[in-house]
Tab-separated table of C-alpha atoms in Angstrom:
chain	number	residue	atom	x	y	z
O	267	MET	CA	-79.865	105.458	224.253
O	268	LEU	CA	-79.332	108.553	226.396
O	269	ASP	CA	-82.149	110.333	228.233
O	270	GLN	CA	-80.329	113.385	229.602
O	271	ILE	CA	-80.822	115.649	226.557
O	272	LYS	CA	-84.005	117.732	226.677
O	273	GLY	CA	-84.015	119.480	223.292
O	274	LEU	CA	-82.105	122.419	221.911
O	275	HIS	CA	-80.264	124.838	224.181
O	276	HIS	CA	-79.019	127.483	221.718
O	277	VAL	CA	-77.911	128.059	218.145
O	278	THR	CA	-74.769	130.103	217.488
O	279	SER	CA	-74.110	131.797	214.147
O	280	MET	CA	-71.714	134.198	212.455
O	281	ALA	CA	-72.629	137.734	211.407
O	282	GLY	CA	-71.066	140.761	209.780
O	283	ASP	CA	-72.371	143.961	211.341
O	284	ALA	CA	-73.155	143.839	215.065
O	285	ARG	CA	-75.537	146.788	215.038
O	286	GLN	CA	-77.534	145.404	212.111
O	287	ASN	CA	-77.669	142.008	213.820
O	288	ASN	CA	-78.914	143.514	217.079
O	289	GLU	CA	-81.580	145.554	215.283
O	290	PHE	CA	-82.861	142.549	213.346
O	291	PHE	CA	-83.357	140.282	216.346
O	292	THR	CA	-84.587	142.825	218.866
O	293	LYS	CA	-86.731	144.964	216.550
O	294	LYS	CA	-87.835	142.865	213.591
O	295	LEU	CA	-88.159	139.584	215.519
O	296	GLY	CA	-89.047	141.164	218.856
O	297	LEU	CA	-86.668	139.039	220.913
O	298	ARG	CA	-84.888	140.188	224.027
O	299	ARG	CA	-81.152	140.665	224.048
O	300	VAL	CA	-80.330	138.751	227.215
O	301	LYS	CA	-76.544	139.088	227.143
O	302	LYS	CA	-73.960	141.403	225.643
O	303	THR	CA	-70.556	139.832	226.092
O	304	VAL	CA	-67.554	138.900	223.938
O	305	ASN	CA	-66.193	135.870	222.144
O	306	PHE	CA	-64.051	134.155	224.785
O	307	ASP	CA	-61.461	133.232	222.131
O	308	ALA	CA	-61.516	136.584	220.295
O	309	PRO	CA	-62.506	139.257	222.842
O	310	ASP	CA	-62.544	142.087	220.309
O	311	VAL	CA	-65.667	140.423	218.842
O	312	TYR	CA	-69.087	140.537	220.496
O	313	HIS	CA	-71.052	137.506	221.562
O	314	LEU	CA	-74.700	138.569	221.498
O	315	TYR	CA	-77.587	136.466	222.853
O	316	TYR	CA	-81.275	136.889	221.888
O	317	ALA	CA	-84.065	134.932	223.547
O	318	ASP	CA	-87.217	135.109	225.632
O	319	GLU	CA	-87.376	137.110	228.856
O	320	LEU	CA	-84.996	134.902	230.838
O	321	GLY	CA	-82.845	133.313	228.147
O	322	THR	CA	-84.608	130.002	228.651
O	323	PRO	CA	-82.780	127.062	227.049
O	324	GLY	CA	-84.521	126.293	223.769
O	325	SER	CA	-85.069	129.966	222.931
O	326	VAL	CA	-81.538	131.352	222.659
O	327	MET	CA	-80.037	132.539	219.344
O	328	THR	CA	-76.460	133.763	219.666
O	329	TYR	CA	-74.098	135.559	217.286
O	330	PHE	CA	-70.449	136.305	216.750
O	331	PRO	CA	-70.436	139.481	214.600
O	332	PHE	CA	-67.013	139.639	212.945
O	333	PRO	CA	-66.377	142.982	211.186
O	334	ASN	CA	-65.392	142.495	207.531
O	335	ILE	CA	-66.107	138.762	207.565
O	336	GLY	CA	-66.908	137.234	204.180
O	337	LYS	CA	-70.323	135.788	203.394
O	338	GLY	CA	-70.857	132.142	204.117
O	339	ARG	CA	-71.692	129.736	201.320
O	340	HIS	CA	-74.630	127.486	202.052
O	341	GLY	CA	-74.408	123.784	201.337
O	342	VAL	CA	-74.212	120.467	203.132
O	343	GLY	CA	-72.495	119.911	206.457
O	344	GLU	CA	-74.347	122.708	208.236
O	345	VAL	CA	-77.533	123.788	209.961
O	346	GLY	CA	-79.598	124.951	207.000
O	347	THR	CA	-82.638	126.452	208.730
O	348	THR	CA	-83.299	127.565	212.288
O	349	VAL	CA	-87.036	127.425	212.964
O	350	TYR	CA	-88.985	129.408	215.564
O	351	SER	CA	-92.386	128.539	217.010
O	352	VAL	CA	-95.230	131.089	216.844
O	353	PRO	CA	-98.917	130.827	217.829
O	354	GLU	CA	-101.483	129.353	215.482
O	355	GLY	CA	-102.950	131.847	213.020
O	356	THR	CA	-100.113	134.394	213.265
O	357	LEU	CA	-98.220	133.854	210.007
O	358	ALA	CA	-100.258	136.516	208.219
O	359	TYR	CA	-99.173	139.014	210.862
O	360	TRP	CA	-95.538	138.019	210.468
O	361	GLU	CA	-95.661	138.027	206.668
O	362	LYS	CA	-96.983	141.592	206.635
O	363	ARG	CA	-94.538	142.661	209.333
O	364	PHE	CA	-91.581	141.238	207.436
O	365	ALA	CA	-92.739	142.733	204.142
O	366	ASP	CA	-93.132	146.153	205.770
O	367	GLU	CA	-89.677	145.808	207.385
O	368	GLY	CA	-87.987	144.732	204.141
O	369	VAL	CA	-87.031	141.258	205.386
O	370	ALA	CA	-85.729	139.160	202.499
O	371	GLY	CA	-86.478	135.637	201.335
O	372	LEU	CA	-90.151	135.405	202.305
O	373	SER	CA	-91.802	132.126	201.313
O	374	ARG	CA	-94.961	130.332	202.446
O	375	GLU	CA	-95.080	126.565	202.577
O	376	GLU	CA	-96.456	123.627	204.496
O	377	SER	CA	-94.197	120.902	205.836
O	378	PHE	CA	-95.014	117.961	208.101
O	379	GLY	CA	-98.577	119.308	208.227
O	380	GLU	CA	-97.364	122.632	209.667
O	381	LYS	CA	-97.772	126.073	208.139
O	382	ARG	CA	-94.459	127.871	207.924
O	383	LEU	CA	-93.009	131.154	206.728
O	384	GLY	CA	-89.431	131.141	205.517
O	385	PHE	CA	-87.278	134.269	205.717
O	386	ALA	CA	-83.646	135.325	205.631
O	387	GLY	CA	-81.577	136.975	208.313
O	388	PRO	CA	-79.456	140.052	207.592
O	389	ASP	CA	-76.522	137.938	206.333
O	390	GLY	CA	-78.631	135.473	204.369
O	391	ASP	CA	-79.202	133.186	207.361
O	392	GLY	CA	-81.921	130.587	206.823
O	393	PHE	CA	-84.909	130.988	209.169
O	394	ALA	CA	-88.550	129.986	209.337
O	395	LEU	CA	-91.555	130.484	211.593
O	396	VAL	CA	-93.895	127.541	212.239
O	397	GLU	CA	-97.392	127.816	213.679
O	398	ASN	CA	-97.615	125.588	216.754
O	399	LYS	CA	-100.838	125.699	218.725
O	400	ALA	CA	-99.454	123.285	221.335
O	401	ASP	CA	-96.584	125.576	222.377
O	402	THR	CA	-97.344	127.008	225.822
O	403	ARG	CA	-93.999	128.720	226.407
O	404	ARG	CA	-94.190	132.376	227.385
O	405	PRO	CA	-92.713	134.962	225.018
O	406	TRP	CA	-90.792	138.148	225.750
O	407	ALA	CA	-93.762	140.418	226.451
O	408	LYS	CA	-91.984	143.798	226.397
O	409	GLY	CA	-90.528	143.626	222.919
O	410	ASP	CA	-91.630	145.146	219.621
O	411	VAL	CA	-94.043	142.286	218.858
O	412	PRO	CA	-97.364	141.863	220.733
O	413	SER	CA	-97.477	138.844	223.046
O	414	ASP	CA	-100.290	137.171	221.102
O	415	GLU	CA	-98.055	136.946	218.006
O	416	ALA	CA	-94.612	136.786	219.590
O	417	ILE	CA	-92.029	134.043	219.116
O	418	ARG	CA	-92.193	131.333	221.789
O	419	GLY	CA	-88.762	129.810	221.263
O	420	PHE	CA	-87.162	127.378	218.873
O	421	HIS	CA	-89.279	124.814	217.092
O	422	SER	CA	-86.426	122.938	215.392
O	423	VAL	CA	-83.242	123.039	213.404
O	424	SER	CA	-82.817	121.485	209.978
O	425	LEU	CA	-79.481	119.854	209.151
O	426	ARG	CA	-78.367	119.726	205.501
O	427	LEU	CA	-76.104	116.709	205.041
O	428	LYS	CA	-74.557	114.819	202.145
O	429	ASP	CA	-75.543	111.562	203.857
O	430	GLY	CA	-77.768	111.816	206.920
O	431	GLY	CA	-77.500	108.191	208.024
O	432	ALA	CA	-74.659	108.427	210.539
O	433	THR	CA	-75.953	111.664	212.066
O	434	GLU	CA	-79.402	110.098	212.365
O	435	GLU	CA	-77.867	107.227	214.315
O	436	LEU	CA	-76.010	109.697	216.531
O	437	LEU	CA	-79.200	111.605	217.315
O	438	LYS	CA	-80.997	108.377	218.142
O	439	PHE	CA	-78.155	107.536	220.529
O	440	MET	CA	-78.644	111.014	222.049
O	441	GLY	CA	-82.291	110.190	222.804
O	442	TYR	CA	-84.072	111.302	219.630
O	443	GLU	CA	-86.618	109.138	217.828
O	444	GLU	CA	-87.759	109.265	214.216
O	445	VAL	CA	-91.313	110.623	214.163
O	446	ASP	CA	-92.006	111.434	210.501
O	447	THR	CA	-90.614	111.678	206.973
O	448	SER	CA	-91.397	114.216	204.253
O	449	GLY	CA	-89.639	113.711	200.938
O	450	THR	CA	-85.894	113.699	201.579
O	451	VAL	CA	-86.320	115.029	205.131
O	452	LYS	CA	-86.437	112.845	208.243
O	453	ARG	CA	-87.833	114.328	211.438
O	454	LEU	CA	-86.496	113.266	214.808
O	455	ALA	CA	-87.749	114.437	218.198
O	456	VAL	CA	-86.883	113.988	221.840
O	457	LYS	CA	-89.687	113.043	224.228
O	458	ASN	CA	-90.530	115.205	227.244
O	459	GLY	CA	-88.282	117.987	226.012
O	460	ASN	CA	-88.185	121.722	226.625
O	461	GLY	CA	-90.350	122.638	223.612
O	462	ALA	CA	-87.451	122.910	221.169
O	463	ASN	CA	-87.630	119.176	220.607
O	464	ILE	CA	-87.145	118.607	216.871
O	465	VAL	CA	-84.201	118.057	214.534
O	466	ASP	CA	-84.862	117.584	210.818
O	467	ILE	CA	-82.272	115.877	208.609
O	468	GLU	CA	-82.236	116.654	204.895
O	469	SER	CA	-79.972	114.429	202.780
O	470	LEU	CA	-78.562	116.121	199.671
O	471	PRO	CA	-75.927	113.761	198.239
O	472	GLY	CA	-75.191	115.918	195.180
O	473	ALA	CA	-74.762	119.249	196.974
O	474	ALA	CA	-71.480	121.052	197.609
O	475	PHE	CA	-70.149	121.494	201.119
O	476	ALA	CA	-70.871	124.732	202.955
O	477	ASP	CA	-68.205	127.346	203.711
O	478	LEU	CA	-68.362	129.104	207.076
O	479	GLY	CA	-68.911	132.872	207.043
O	480	ALA	CA	-71.488	135.542	207.806
O	481	GLY	CA	-74.926	133.945	207.749
O	482	SER	CA	-73.610	130.487	208.711
O	483	VAL	CA	-74.474	128.556	211.836
O	484	HIS	CA	-71.277	127.867	213.789
O	485	HIS	CA	-72.762	125.215	216.070
O	486	VAL	CA	-76.004	123.935	217.557
O	487	ALA	CA	-76.240	123.204	221.283
O	488	PHE	CA	-78.383	120.645	223.081
O	489	ALA	CA	-79.669	121.127	226.635
O	490	VAL	CA	-78.973	119.081	229.735
O	491	GLU	CA	-80.143	119.985	233.203
O	492	ASN	CA	-76.798	120.211	234.985
O	493	ARG	CA	-73.104	119.353	234.962
O	494	ALA	CA	-73.629	115.839	236.306
O	495	LYS	CA	-75.932	115.005	233.373
O	496	GLN	CA	-73.452	116.629	231.004
O	497	LEU	CA	-70.614	114.422	232.266
O	498	GLU	CA	-72.785	111.356	231.737
O	499	VAL	CA	-73.379	112.410	228.128
O	500	ARG	CA	-69.691	113.165	227.606
O	501	LYS	CA	-68.625	109.744	228.868
O	502	ALA	CA	-71.208	107.969	226.729
O	503	LEU	CA	-70.138	109.844	223.594
O	504	MET	CA	-66.460	109.164	224.242
O	505	ASP	CA	-67.179	105.490	224.930
O	506	THR	CA	-68.850	105.397	221.522
O	507	GLY	CA	-65.735	106.813	219.860
O	508	TYR	CA	-66.471	110.537	219.585
O	509	GLN	CA	-63.728	113.063	220.276
O	510	VAL	CA	-65.314	115.369	222.854
O	511	THR	CA	-63.713	118.481	224.361
O	512	PRO	CA	-63.196	118.860	228.081
O	513	VAL	CA	-65.930	120.790	229.887
O	514	ILE	CA	-65.553	124.528	229.234
O	515	ASP	CA	-66.951	127.260	231.488
O	516	ARG	CA	-68.939	129.725	229.339
O	517	ASP	CA	-70.062	131.773	232.384
O	518	TYR	CA	-73.801	131.220	231.685
O	519	PHE	CA	-73.556	127.485	230.990
O	520	TRP	CA	-70.967	124.724	230.850
O	521	ALA	CA	-70.185	123.379	227.381
O	522	ILE	CA	-68.705	120.380	225.617
O	523	TYR	CA	-68.242	120.146	221.838
O	524	PHE	CA	-67.816	117.409	219.245
O	525	ARG	CA	-67.954	117.146	215.453
O	526	THR	CA	-70.717	114.997	213.970
O	527	PRO	CA	-70.293	112.549	211.075
O	528	GLY	CA	-72.102	114.959	208.760
O	529	GLY	CA	-69.737	117.807	209.625
O	530	VAL	CA	-71.986	119.868	211.932
O	531	LEU	CA	-70.466	120.977	215.244
O	532	PHE	CA	-72.619	119.882	218.201
O	533	GLU	CA	-72.453	121.270	221.712
O	534	VAL	CA	-74.049	119.939	224.880
O	535	ALA	CA	-74.747	122.832	227.283
O	536	THR	CA	-76.073	122.948	230.839
O	537	ASN	CA	-79.189	124.849	231.842
O	538	GLU	CA	-77.246	126.127	234.853
O	539	PRO	CA	-76.272	128.720	235.993
O	540	GLY	CA	-78.278	130.878	233.551
O	541	PHE	CA	-78.073	134.424	232.240
O	542	ASP	CA	-79.039	136.085	235.531
O	543	ARG	CA	-75.837	134.987	237.264
O	544	ASP	CA	-74.260	138.433	236.739
O	545	GLU	CA	-77.237	140.684	235.949
O	546	ASP	CA	-80.609	141.330	237.486
O	547	THR	CA	-83.400	139.803	235.395
O	548	ALA	CA	-84.891	143.245	234.760
O	549	HIS	CA	-81.661	144.432	233.106
O	550	LEU	CA	-80.447	141.407	231.166
O	551	GLY	CA	-78.350	142.261	228.150
O	552	GLU	CA	-77.911	145.931	228.917
O	553	ALA	CA	-74.330	146.165	230.192
O	554	LEU	CA	-71.187	144.742	228.581
O	555	LYS	CA	-70.270	141.651	230.594
O	556	LEU	CA	-66.761	140.244	230.334
O	557	PRO	CA	-65.405	136.855	231.405
O	558	SER	CA	-62.809	137.061	234.155
O	559	GLN	CA	-59.876	136.432	231.787
O	560	HIS	CA	-60.787	139.488	229.704
O	561	ARG	CA	-61.866	142.008	232.352
O	562	HIS	CA	-58.557	143.840	232.067
O	563	LEU	CA	-59.508	144.681	228.466
O	564	ARG	CA	-62.650	146.615	229.418
O	565	PRO	CA	-61.295	150.135	228.698
O	566	TYR	CA	-60.083	149.053	225.253
O	567	LEU	CA	-63.227	147.066	224.400
O	568	GLU	CA	-65.620	149.795	225.487
O	569	GLN	CA	-63.758	152.170	223.194
O	570	HIS	CA	-63.456	149.879	220.170
O	571	LEU	CA	-66.526	147.603	220.100
O	572	GLN	CA	-69.255	148.898	217.776
O	573	LYS	CA	-72.130	150.717	219.495
O	574	LEU	CA	-75.275	148.607	219.230
O	575	GLU	CA	-77.712	151.482	219.776
O	576	ASP	CA	-77.648	155.273	219.599
C-alpha cells in the first residue's frame, strides 16, 4: 500500500461558455480564480482554475470551456459529484444564496451523518456542499462570500461505477482505507491527508455509461508532495500493471495519468511548484499566462479568447 498520496489535488471538468463558468465559480461560489491559462493540447481553449487564496492542493476546480461543445450525459464511469466542505451551520445561508442566484438542482439530504446541499453547475455538473466542523482550512477571504460561510476546499469526490470492486482495490493500493458504507456507496479515506481526503464509490450495475461533454468531469487528480514521491507512485502503479503516462510538465504541477478499471481518468499531481511560480500571490489569475510552447500565439489568443469580464 502506498503512502505518498495525501488526498485530492484538483478536479478538471468540461464547460461550454467560459464567461458563464467564470461568473459561477467566482461570484456564486465565491472562489478565487487563481490561474487563467490555456489547454496545453488545444491552446484556443481556456484552462481556468478556481480555488482558495493560493490554489492549495485539495481546493482547486479547473475547467476547459469549449465553445459549442455538446452537453455531457451522466452515467457510470465518471465522477458523479464533486463535494466542497463548508463550516457547520452554513447550509441555510448557501441554500438561500443559491435560490436567490437561480442555481439549479437544489436538494437537501444527509449522508454518512453529514448534512449536505446538492446543486448543479452551469452545465449540469453535479456538486454538493457538506458541513464539516473539523475543517480548519482557510478560505478565500476577499471573494463574494463572507469568510464565516465560505468554502474551505474539497470534501470528496463521488465515483459512479458499474462495478466498484476493482477501483476500490486500486484506491486501497493508493493508500485509501474503507471507513464507512451507506446503501450502495462505499466511503474510502486517506489518513493524514490535506483535508480533501475522501473518495466515495457508488456501484450502479444497471446504469448506462456516461458520455463526455459540458458538465462532465474529465479527470480527478490526487496530490503528492513532490516529483520524487510522484515517481515512486508511477513505478508502483506500472509494476502493478497500469499503463501510466510519462511525467508531463503542466507549469504549476507535474502530472501523470492512467485510466482506472471503472473508466475514470486518474491523475497524480505534485504540490510543487504551485500557482505563484509566474504571478505574484496578490494578482493570481488576473493575466493570461501561456506555456512556453504557446507564447508565440499570444496576439491571436488575446484577440480570439472570450472575455471573462467586462
